[in-house]
Amino acid sequence: MPFVRDQLPDPTAYFESKGLTLVGRGKWRSTSCVFHGGTASTRVNLQSGGWICMSCGVHGGDILAYEMLATGTEFVEAAKALGCWLDDGKRMPDYRPSPLSPRQALSVMAFEATLVAVAAGNIAHGVALNEADHQRLIVATGRINKIVESFE
């Protein structure tokens, strides 16, 4: 397997390399939150690399999760950047990147599914769709289908 968890950097060295100052004693240290700009609101576990902002709630279980969120990269790219993705010489399966990250895709799907549900509710109650609503419903179903296809 190309991902080797044991190769993740030391949490203290990693977070300090990101310009964060770790304050406190024990395995949990406080630092600023780069995601919402808060000061001393993020707690970092120096043993596991887990972290959570006590103010905005953003969190992750290890350094890899932090790297992915901070840089906007997907799993493989973040693992390579951290040096814990090792090439074992085996051919990787063909990877077709999706146009959206999984989180973005879920957000779009939720929005479009809500629109479809509202339209279905209106139709069920005898409200006829006008041409603009009908066209928007077609766009919504097209977006949902495109997202599904990109993740198959």
CSV table of N, CA and C in Angstrom, one decimal:
chain,number,residue,atom,x,y,z
A,1,MET,N,0.8,-1.2,0.0
A,1,MET,CA,0.0,0.0,0.0
A,1,MET,C,0.9,1.2,0.0
A,2,PRO,N,0.6,2.2,-0.9
A,2,PRO,CA,1.5,3.4,-1.0
A,2,PRO,C,1.5,4.3,0.2
A,3,PHE,N,0.4,4.4,0.9
A,3,PHE,CA,0.3,5.3,2.1
A,3,PHE,C,0.9,4.6,3.3
A,4,VAL,N,1.8,5.3,3.9
A,4,VAL,CA,2.5,4.7,5.1
A,4,VAL,C,2.3,5.7,6.3
A,5,ARG,N,1.3,5.4,7.2
A,5,ARG,CA,1.0,6.3,8.3
A,5,ARG,C,2.2,6.6,9.1
A,6,ASP,N,3.1,5.6,9.3
A,6,ASP,CA,4.3,5.8,10.2
A,6,ASP,C,5.2,6.9,9.6
A,7,GLN,N,5.1,7.2,8.3
A,7,GLN,CA,6.0,8.2,7.7
A,7,GLN,C,5.5,9.6,7.8
A,8,LEU,N,4.3,9.8,8.5
A,8,LEU,CA,3.8,11.2,8.7
A,8,LEU,C,4.8,11.9,9.6
A,9,PRO,N,5.0,13.2,9.3
A,9,PRO,CA,6.0,14.0,10.1
A,9,PRO,C,5.6,14.1,11.6
A,10,ASP,N,6.5,14.4,12.4
A,10,ASP,CA,6.3,14.6,13.8
A,10,ASP,C,5.3,15.8,14.0
A,11,PRO,N,4.2,15.7,14.7
A,11,PRO,CA,3.2,16.8,14.8
A,11,PRO,C,3.8,18.1,15.3
A,12,THR,N,4.7,18.1,16.2
A,12,THR,CA,5.3,19.4,16.7
A,12,THR,C,6.1,20.0,15.5
A,13,ALA,N,6.9,19.3,14.9
A,13,ALA,CA,7.7,19.8,13.7
A,13,ALA,C,6.8,20.3,12.6
A,14,TYR,N,5.8,19.5,12.3
A,14,TYR,CA,4.9,19.9,11.2
A,14,TYR,C,4.1,21.2,11.5
A,15,PHE,N,3.5,21.3,12.6
A,15,PHE,CA,2.7,22.5,12.9
A,15,PHE,C,3.6,23.7,13.1
A,16,GLU,N,4.8,23.6,13.6
A,16,GLU,CA,5.7,24.7,13.7
A,16,GLU,C,6.2,25.1,12.3
A,17,SER,N,6.4,24.1,11.4
A,17,SER,CA,6.8,24.5,10.1
A,17,SER,C,5.7,25.2,9.3
A,18,LYS,N,4.5,25.2,9.8
A,18,LYS,CA,3.4,25.9,9.2
A,18,LYS,C,3.3,27.3,9.8
A,19,GLY,N,4.3,27.7,10.6
A,19,GLY,CA,4.3,29.0,11.2
A,19,GLY,C,3.4,29.1,12.5
A,20,LEU,N,3.0,28.0,13.0
A,20,LEU,CA,2.1,28.0,14.2
A,20,LEU,C,3.0,27.9,15.5
A,21,THR,N,2.6,28.7,16.5
A,21,THR,CA,3.3,28.6,17.8
A,21,THR,C,2.5,27.8,18.7
A,22,LEU,N,3.0,26.7,19.2
A,22,LEU,CA,2.3,25.8,20.1
A,22,LEU,C,2.6,26.2,21.5
A,23,VAL,N,1.5,26.4,22.3
A,23,VAL,CA,1.6,27.0,23.6
A,23,VAL,C,1.0,26.0,24.6
A,24,GLY,N,1.6,25.8,25.8
A,24,GLY,CA,1.1,24.9,26.8
A,24,GLY,C,2.0,23.8,27.1
A,25,ARG,N,1.4,22.9,28.0
A,25,ARG,CA,2.2,21.7,28.4
A,25,ARG,C,1.3,20.5,28.2
A,26,GLY,N,1.9,19.3,28.2
A,26,GLY,CA,1.2,18.1,28.0
A,26,GLY,C,1.1,17.8,26.5
A,27,LYS,N,0.3,16.8,26.3
A,27,LYS,CA,0.1,16.3,24.9
A,27,LYS,C,-0.8,17.2,24.0
A,28,TRP,N,-1.6,18.0,24.7
A,28,TRP,CA,-2.5,19.0,23.9
A,28,TRP,C,-1.9,20.4,24.1
A,29,ARG,N,-1.7,21.0,22.9
A,29,ARG,CA,-1.2,22.4,22.9
A,29,ARG,C,-2.2,23.3,22.2
A,30,SER,N,-2.1,24.6,22.5
A,30,SER,CA,-3.0,25.6,21.8
A,30,SER,C,-2.2,26.3,20.8
A,31,THR,N,-2.9,26.8,19.8
A,31,THR,CA,-2.3,27.6,18.7
A,31,THR,C,-3.5,28.3,18.0
A,32,SER,N,-3.1,29.2,17.1
A,32,SER,CA,-4.1,30.0,16.4
A,32,SER,C,-4.8,29.1,15.3
A,33,CYS,N,-5.9,29.6,14.9
A,33,CYS,CA,-6.7,28.8,13.8
A,33,CYS,C,-6.5,29.6,12.5
A,34,VAL,N,-5.9,28.9,11.6
A,34,VAL,CA,-5.6,29.5,10.3
A,34,VAL,C,-6.9,29.5,9.4
A,35,PHE,N,-7.9,28.7,9.9
A,35,PHE,CA,-9.1,28.6,9.1
A,35,PHE,C,-10.1,29.8,9.3
A,36,HIS,N,-10.2,30.3,10.5
A,36,HIS,CA,-11.0,31.4,10.8
A,36,HIS,C,-10.3,32.6,11.4
A,37,GLY,N,-9.0,32.5,11.6
A,37,GLY,CA,-8.2,33.6,12.1
A,37,GLY,C,-8.2,33.8,13.6
A,38,GLY,N,-8.7,32.9,14.3
A,38,GLY,CA,-8.8,33.0,15.8
A,38,GLY,C,-7.4,32.8,16.4
A,39,THR,N,-7.2,33.4,17.6
A,39,THR,CA,-6.0,33.2,18.3
A,39,THR,C,-6.2,32.3,19.4
A,40,ALA,N,-5.3,31.3,19.5
A,40,ALA,CA,-5.2,30.3,20.6
A,40,ALA,C,-6.5,29.5,20.7
A,41,SER,N,-7.2,29.3,19.6
A,41,SER,CA,-8.5,28.6,19.7
A,41,SER,C,-8.3,27.1,19.2
A,42,THR,N,-7.2,26.8,18.6
A,42,THR,CA,-7.0,25.4,18.1
A,42,THR,C,-6.2,24.7,19.0
A,43,ARG,N,-6.7,23.4,19.3
A,43,ARG,CA,-5.9,22.5,20.2
A,43,ARG,C,-5.3,21.4,19.3
A,44,VAL,N,-4.0,21.1,19.5
A,44,VAL,CA,-3.3,20.1,18.7
A,44,VAL,C,-2.8,19.0,19.7
A,45,ASN,N,-3.0,17.8,19.3
A,45,ASN,CA,-2.5,16.6,20.0
A,45,ASN,C,-1.2,16.3,19.5
A,46,LEU,N,-0.1,16.4,20.3
A,46,LEU,CA,1.3,16.2,19.8
A,46,LEU,C,1.6,14.7,19.7
A,47,GLN,N,0.8,13.8,20.1
A,47,GLN,CA,1.0,12.4,19.9
A,47,GLN,C,0.4,11.9,18.7
A,48,SER,N,-0.9,12.2,18.4
A,48,SER,CA,-1.6,11.7,17.3
A,48,SER,C,-1.6,12.6,16.1
A,49,GLY,N,-1.4,13.9,16.3
A,49,GLY,CA,-1.5,14.9,15.3
A,49,GLY,C,-2.9,15.4,15.1
A,50,GLY,N,-3.8,14.9,15.9
A,50,GLY,CA,-5.2,15.3,15.8
A,50,GLY,C,-5.3,16.8,16.2
A,51,TRP,N,-6.4,17.4,15.8
A,51,TRP,CA,-6.5,18.9,16.0
A,51,TRP,C,-8.0,19.3,16.0
A,52,ILE,N,-8.4,20.3,16.7
A,52,ILE,CA,-9.7,20.8,16.7
A,52,ILE,C,-9.7,22.3,17.1
A,53,CYS,N,-10.5,23.1,16.4
A,53,CYS,CA,-10.6,24.5,16.7
A,53,CYS,C,-11.8,24.6,17.6
A,54,MET,N,-11.6,25.1,18.8
A,54,MET,CA,-12.7,25.2,19.8
A,54,MET,C,-13.7,26.3,19.5
A,55,SER,N,-13.3,27.1,18.5
A,55,SER,CA,-14.2,28.2,18.1
A,55,SER,C,-15.0,27.9,16.9
A,56,CYS,N,-14.4,27.6,15.8
A,56,CYS,CA,-15.1,27.4,14.5
A,56,CYS,C,-15.5,25.9,14.3
A,57,GLY,N,-14.9,25.0,15.1
A,57,GLY,CA,-15.3,23.6,15.1
A,57,GLY,C,-14.6,22.7,14.0
A,58,VAL,N,-13.7,23.3,13.2
A,58,VAL,CA,-13.0,22.6,12.2
A,58,VAL,C,-12.1,21.6,12.9
A,59,HIS,N,-11.9,20.4,12.4
A,59,HIS,CA,-11.1,19.4,13.1
A,59,HIS,C,-10.6,18.3,12.2
A,60,GLY,N,-9.7,17.5,12.7
A,60,GLY,CA,-9.2,16.4,11.9
A,60,GLY,C,-8.4,15.4,12.8
A,61,GLY,N,-8.3,14.2,12.4
A,61,GLY,CA,-7.7,13.2,13.2
A,61,GLY,C,-6.2,13.1,13.1
A,62,ASP,N,-5.5,13.8,12.1
A,62,ASP,CA,-4.1,13.7,12.0
A,62,ASP,C,-3.6,14.8,11.2
A,63,ILE,N,-2.3,14.8,11.0
A,63,ILE,CA,-1.6,15.9,10.2
A,63,ILE,C,-2.1,15.8,8.7
A,64,LEU,N,-2.3,14.6,8.2
A,64,LEU,CA,-2.8,14.5,6.8
A,64,LEU,C,-4.1,15.3,6.6
A,65,ALA,N,-5.0,15.1,7.6
A,65,ALA,CA,-6.3,15.9,7.5
A,65,ALA,C,-6.1,17.4,7.5
A,66,TYR,N,-5.1,17.8,8.3
A,66,TYR,CA,-4.8,19.2,8.4
A,66,TYR,C,-4.2,19.7,7.1
A,67,GLU,N,-3.3,19.0,6.5
A,67,GLU,CA,-2.7,19.3,5.3
A,67,GLU,C,-3.7,19.4,4.1
A,68,MET,N,-4.6,18.5,4.1
A,68,MET,CA,-5.6,18.4,3.0
A,68,MET,C,-6.5,19.7,3.1
A,69,LEU,N,-6.9,20.0,4.3
A,69,LEU,CA,-7.8,21.2,4.5
A,69,LEU,C,-7.1,22.5,4.3
A,70,ALA,N,-5.9,22.6,4.8
A,70,ALA,CA,-5.1,23.8,4.7
A,70,ALA,C,-4.7,24.1,3.3
A,71,THR,N,-4.4,23.1,2.5
A,71,THR,CA,-3.9,23.3,1.1
A,71,THR,C,-5.0,23.1,0.1
A,72,GLY,N,-6.1,22.5,0.5
A,72,GLY,CA,-7.2,22.2,-0.5
A,72,GLY,C,-6.8,21.0,-1.4
A,73,THR,N,-5.9,20.2,-1.0
A,73,THR,CA,-5.5,19.1,-1.8
A,73,THR,C,-6.3,17.8,-1.4
A,74,GLU,N,-6.3,16.9,-2.3
A,74,GLU,CA,-6.9,15.6,-2.1
A,74,GLU,C,-5.9,14.7,-1.3
A,75,PHE,N,-6.4,13.5,-0.9
A,75,PHE,CA,-5.6,12.6,-0.1
A,75,PHE,C,-4.2,12.3,-0.7
A,76,VAL,N,-4.1,11.8,-1.9
A,76,VAL,CA,-2.9,11.4,-2.5
A,76,VAL,C,-1.9,12.5,-2.6
A,77,GLU,N,-2.4,13.7,-3.0
A,77,GLU,CA,-1.4,14.8,-3.2
A,77,GLU,C,-0.9,15.3,-1.8
A,78,ALA,N,-1.8,15.3,-0.8
A,78,ALA,CA,-1.4,15.7,0.5
A,78,ALA,C,-0.4,14.7,1.1
A,79,ALA,N,-0.6,13.4,0.9
A,79,ALA,CA,0.3,12.4,1.4
A,79,ALA,C,1.6,12.5,0.7
A,80,LYS,N,1.7,12.7,-0.5
A,80,LYS,CA,2.9,12.9,-1.2
A,80,LYS,C,3.7,14.1,-0.7
A,81,ALA,N,3.0,15.2,-0.5
A,81,ALA,CA,3.6,16.5,0.1
A,81,ALA,C,4.2,16.2,1.4
A,82,LEU,N,3.6,15.3,2.2
A,82,LEU,CA,4.1,15.0,3.6
A,82,LEU,C,5.2,13.9,3.6
A,83,GLY,N,5.4,13.3,2.4
A,83,GLY,CA,6.4,12.3,2.4
A,83,GLY,C,6.0,10.9,2.9
A,84,CYS,N,4.7,10.7,3.0
A,84,CYS,CA,4.2,9.4,3.5
A,84,CYS,C,3.5,8.6,2.4
A,85,TRP,N,3.7,9.0,1.1
A,85,TRP,CA,3.2,8.2,0.0
A,85,TRP,C,4.4,7.6,-0.7
A,86,LEU,N,4.5,6.3,-0.6
A,86,LEU,CA,5.7,5.7,-1.1
A,86,LEU,C,5.3,4.9,-2.4
A,87,ASP,N,6.1,5.1,-3.4
A,87,ASP,CA,5.9,4.4,-4.7
A,87,ASP,C,6.4,3.0,-4.5
A,88,ASP,N,5.5,2.0,-4.6
A,88,ASP,CA,5.9,0.6,-4.4
A,88,ASP,C,6.2,-0.1,-5.8
A,89,GLY,N,6.2,0.7,-6.8
A,89,GLY,CA,6.5,0.1,-8.1
A,89,GLY,C,5.3,-0.5,-8.9
A,90,LYS,N,4.2,-0.6,-8.2
A,90,LYS,CA,3.0,-1.2,-8.8
A,90,LYS,C,2.3,-0.1,-9.6
A,91,ARG,N,1.7,-0.5,-10.7
A,91,ARG,CA,0.9,0.5,-11.5
A,91,ARG,C,-0.3,0.9,-10.7
A,92,MET,N,-0.5,2.2,-10.6
A,92,MET,CA,-1.7,2.7,-10.0
A,92,MET,C,-2.9,2.6,-10.9
A,93,PRO,N,-4.0,2.3,-10.4
A,93,PRO,CA,-5.2,2.3,-11.2
A,93,PRO,C,-5.4,3.6,-11.9
A,94,ASP,N,-6.0,3.6,-13.1
A,94,ASP,CA,-6.3,4.9,-13.7
A,94,ASP,C,-7.1,5.8,-12.8
A,95,TYR,N,-6.7,7.0,-12.6
A,95,TYR,CA,-7.4,7.9,-11.8
A,95,TYR,C,-7.9,9.0,-12.6
A,96,ARG,N,-9.2,9.2,-12.5
A,96,ARG,CA,-9.9,10.2,-13.3
A,96,ARG,C,-10.3,11.3,-12.2
A,97,PRO,N,-9.6,12.4,-12.1
A,97,PRO,CA,-10.0,13.4,-11.1
A,97,PRO,C,-11.4,13.9,-11.4
A,98,SER,N,-12.1,14.1,-10.3
A,98,SER,CA,-13.4,14.7,-10.4
A,98,SER,C,-13.3,16.2,-10.5
A,99,PRO,N,-14.2,16.9,-11.1
A,99,PRO,CA,-14.1,18.3,-11.2
A,99,PRO,C,-14.3,19.0,-9.9
A,100,LEU,N,-14.9,18.3,-8.9
A,100,LEU,CA,-15.1,18.8,-7.6
A,100,LEU,C,-14.6,17.9,-6.5
A,101,SER,N,-14.2,18.5,-5.4
A,101,SER,CA,-13.8,17.6,-4.3
A,101,SER,C,-15.1,16.9,-3.7
A,102,PRO,N,-14.9,15.8,-3.0
A,102,PRO,CA,-16.1,15.2,-2.5
A,102,PRO,C,-17.0,16.1,-1.6
A,103,ARG,N,-16.3,17.0,-0.8
A,103,ARG,CA,-17.1,17.9,0.0
A,103,ARG,C,-17.9,18.9,-0.8
A,104,GLN,N,-17.2,19.4,-1.9
A,104,GLN,CA,-17.9,20.4,-2.8
A,104,GLN,C,-19.1,19.7,-3.5
A,105,ALA,N,-18.8,18.4,-3.9
A,105,ALA,CA,-19.9,17.7,-4.6
A,105,ALA,C,-21.1,17.4,-3.7
A,106,LEU,N,-20.8,17.1,-2.5
A,106,LEU,CA,-21.9,16.9,-1.5
A,106,LEU,C,-22.7,18.2,-1.3
A,107,SER,N,-22.0,19.3,-1.3
A,107,SER,CA,-22.7,20.6,-1.1
A,107,SER,C,-23.6,20.9,-2.3
A,108,VAL,N,-23.1,20.7,-3.5
A,108,VAL,CA,-23.9,20.9,-4.7
A,108,VAL,C,-25.1,20.0,-4.8
A,109,MET,N,-24.8,18.7,-4.5
A,109,MET,CA,-25.9,17.7,-4.5
A,109,MET,C,-27.0,18.1,-3.5
A,110,ALA,N,-26.6,18.5,-2.3
A,110,ALA,CA,-27.6,18.9,-1.3
A,110,ALA,C,-28.5,20.1,-1.8
A,111,PHE,N,-27.8,21.0,-2.4
A,111,PHE,CA,-28.6,22.2,-2.9
A,111,PHE,C,-29.5,21.8,-4.0
A,112,GLU,N,-29.0,21.0,-5.0
A,112,GLU,CA,-29.9,20.6,-6.1
A,112,GLU,C,-31.0,19.6,-5.7
A,113,ALA,N,-30.6,18.7,-4.7
A,113,ALA,CA,-31.7,17.8,-4.3
A,113,ALA,C,-32.8,18.5,-3.5
A,114,THR,N,-32.4,19.6,-2.8
A,114,THR,CA,-33.5,20.4,-2.1
A,114,THR,C,-34.4,21.0,-3.1
A,115,LEU,N,-33.8,21.6,-4.2
A,115,LEU,CA,-34.6,22.2,-5.3
A,115,LEU,C,-35.5,21.2,-5.9
A,116,VAL,N,-35.0,20.0,-6.2
A,116,VAL,CA,-35.9,18.9,-6.7
A,116,VAL,C,-37.0,18.5,-5.8
A,117,ALA,N,-36.7,18.4,-4.5
A,117,ALA,CA,-37.7,18.0,-3.5
A,117,ALA,C,-38.8,19.1,-3.4
A,118,VAL,N,-38.4,20.4,-3.4
A,118,VAL,CA,-39.4,21.4,-3.4
A,118,VAL,C,-40.3,21.4,-4.6
A,119,ALA,N,-39.7,21.2,-5.8
A,119,ALA,CA,-40.5,21.1,-7.0
A,119,ALA,C,-41.4,19.9,-6.9
A,120,ALA,N,-40.9,18.8,-6.4
A,120,ALA,CA,-41.8,17.6,-6.3
A,120,ALA,C,-42.9,17.8,-5.3
A,121,GLY,N,-42.7,18.5,-4.3
A,121,GLY,CA,-43.7,18.9,-3.3
A,121,GLY,C,-44.8,19.8,-3.9
A,122,ASN,N,-44.3,20.8,-4.6
A,122,ASN,CA,-45.2,21.7,-5.3
A,122,ASN,C,-46.1,20.9,-6.3
A,123,ILE,N,-45.5,20.1,-7.1
A,123,ILE,CA,-46.3,19.3,-8.1
A,123,ILE,C,-47.3,18.4,-7.3
A,124,ALA,N,-46.9,17.8,-6.2
A,124,ALA,CA,-47.8,16.9,-5.5
A,124,ALA,C,-49.0,17.6,-4.9
A,125,HIS,N,-48.8,18.9,-4.7
A,125,HIS,CA,-49.9,19.8,-4.2
A,125,HIS,C,-50.6,20.5,-5.3
A,126,GLY,N,-50.4,20.1,-6.5
A,126,GLY,CA,-51.2,20.7,-7.6
A,126,GLY,C,-50.7,22.0,-8.2
A,127,VAL,N,-49.5,22.4,-7.8
A,127,VAL,CA,-48.9,23.6,-8.3
A,127,VAL,C,-48.2,23.3,-9.6
A,128,ALA,N,-48.6,23.9,-10.7
A,128,ALA,CA,-47.9,23.6,-12.0
A,128,ALA,C,-46.6,24.4,-12.0
A,129,LEU,N,-45.6,23.8,-12.6
A,129,LEU,CA,-44.3,24.5,-12.8
A,129,LEU,C,-44.4,25.4,-14.0
A,130,ASN,N,-43.9,26.6,-13.9
A,130,ASN,CA,-43.8,27.5,-15.1
A,130,ASN,C,-42.6,27.1,-15.9
A,131,GLU,N,-42.4,27.6,-17.0
A,131,GLU,CA,-41.3,27.2,-17.9
A,131,GLU,C,-39.9,27.4,-17.3
A,132,ALA,N,-39.7,28.5,-16.5
A,132,ALA,CA,-38.4,28.8,-15.9
A,132,ALA,C,-38.1,27.8,-14.8
A,133,ASP,N,-39.2,27.4,-14.0
A,133,ASP,CA,-39.0,26.4,-13.0
A,133,ASP,C,-38.7,25.0,-13.6
A,134,HIS,N,-39.4,24.7,-14.7
A,134,HIS,CA,-39.2,23.5,-15.4
A,134,HIS,C,-37.7,23.4,-15.9
A,135,GLN,N,-37.2,24.5,-16.5
A,135,GLN,CA,-35.9,24.5,-17.0
A,135,GLN,C,-34.8,24.3,-15.9
A,136,ARG,N,-35.1,25.0,-14.8
A,136,ARG,CA,-34.2,24.9,-13.6
A,136,ARG,C,-34.2,23.5,-13.0
A,137,LEU,N,-35.3,22.8,-13.0
A,137,LEU,CA,-35.4,21.5,-12.6
A,137,LEU,C,-34.6,20.5,-13.5
A,138,ILE,N,-34.6,20.8,-14.8
A,138,ILE,CA,-33.8,20.0,-15.7
A,138,ILE,C,-32.3,20.2,-15.5
A,139,VAL,N,-31.9,21.5,-15.2
A,139,VAL,CA,-30.5,21.8,-14.9
A,139,VAL,C,-30.1,21.1,-13.6
A,140,ALA,N,-31.0,21.1,-12.6
A,140,ALA,CA,-30.6,20.4,-11.3
A,140,ALA,C,-30.4,18.9,-11.5
A,141,THR,N,-31.3,18.3,-12.2
A,141,THR,CA,-31.1,16.8,-12.4
A,141,THR,C,-29.9,16.5,-13.2
A,142,GLY,N,-29.6,17.4,-14.2
A,142,GLY,CA,-28.4,17.2,-15.0
A,142,GLY,C,-27.1,17.3,-14.1
A,143,ARG,N,-27.1,18.3,-13.2
A,143,ARG,CA,-26.0,18.5,-12.3
A,143,ARG,C,-25.8,17.3,-11.4
A,144,ILE,N,-26.9,16.8,-10.8
A,144,ILE,CA,-26.9,15.6,-10.0
A,144,ILE,C,-26.3,14.4,-10.7
A,145,ASN,N,-26.8,14.2,-11.9
A,145,ASN,CA,-26.3,13.1,-12.7
A,145,ASN,C,-24.8,13.2,-13.1
A,146,LYS,N,-24.4,14.4,-13.4
A,146,LYS,CA,-23.0,14.6,-13.7
A,146,LYS,C,-22.1,14.4,-12.5
A,147,ILE,N,-22.5,14.8,-11.4
A,147,ILE,CA,-21.7,14.5,-10.2
A,147,ILE,C,-21.6,13.0,-9.9
A,148,VAL,N,-22.7,12.3,-10.0
A,148,VAL,CA,-22.8,10.9,-9.8
A,148,VAL,C,-21.8,10.2,-10.8
A,149,GLU,N,-21.8,10.6,-12.1
A,149,GLU,CA,-21.0,10.0,-13.1
A,149,GLU,C,-19.5,10.2,-12.8
A,150,SER,N,-19.2,11.4,-12.3
A,150,SER,CA,-17.8,11.7,-12.0
A,150,SER,C,-17.2,11.0,-10.8
A,151,PHE,N,-18.0,10.4,-10.0
A,151,PHE,CA,-17.5,9.7,-8.8
A,151,PHE,C,-17.7,8.2,-9.0
A,152,GLU,N,-18.1,7.7,-10.1
A,152,GLU,CA,-18.3,6.3,-10.4
A,152,GLU,C,-17.0,5.6,-10.7
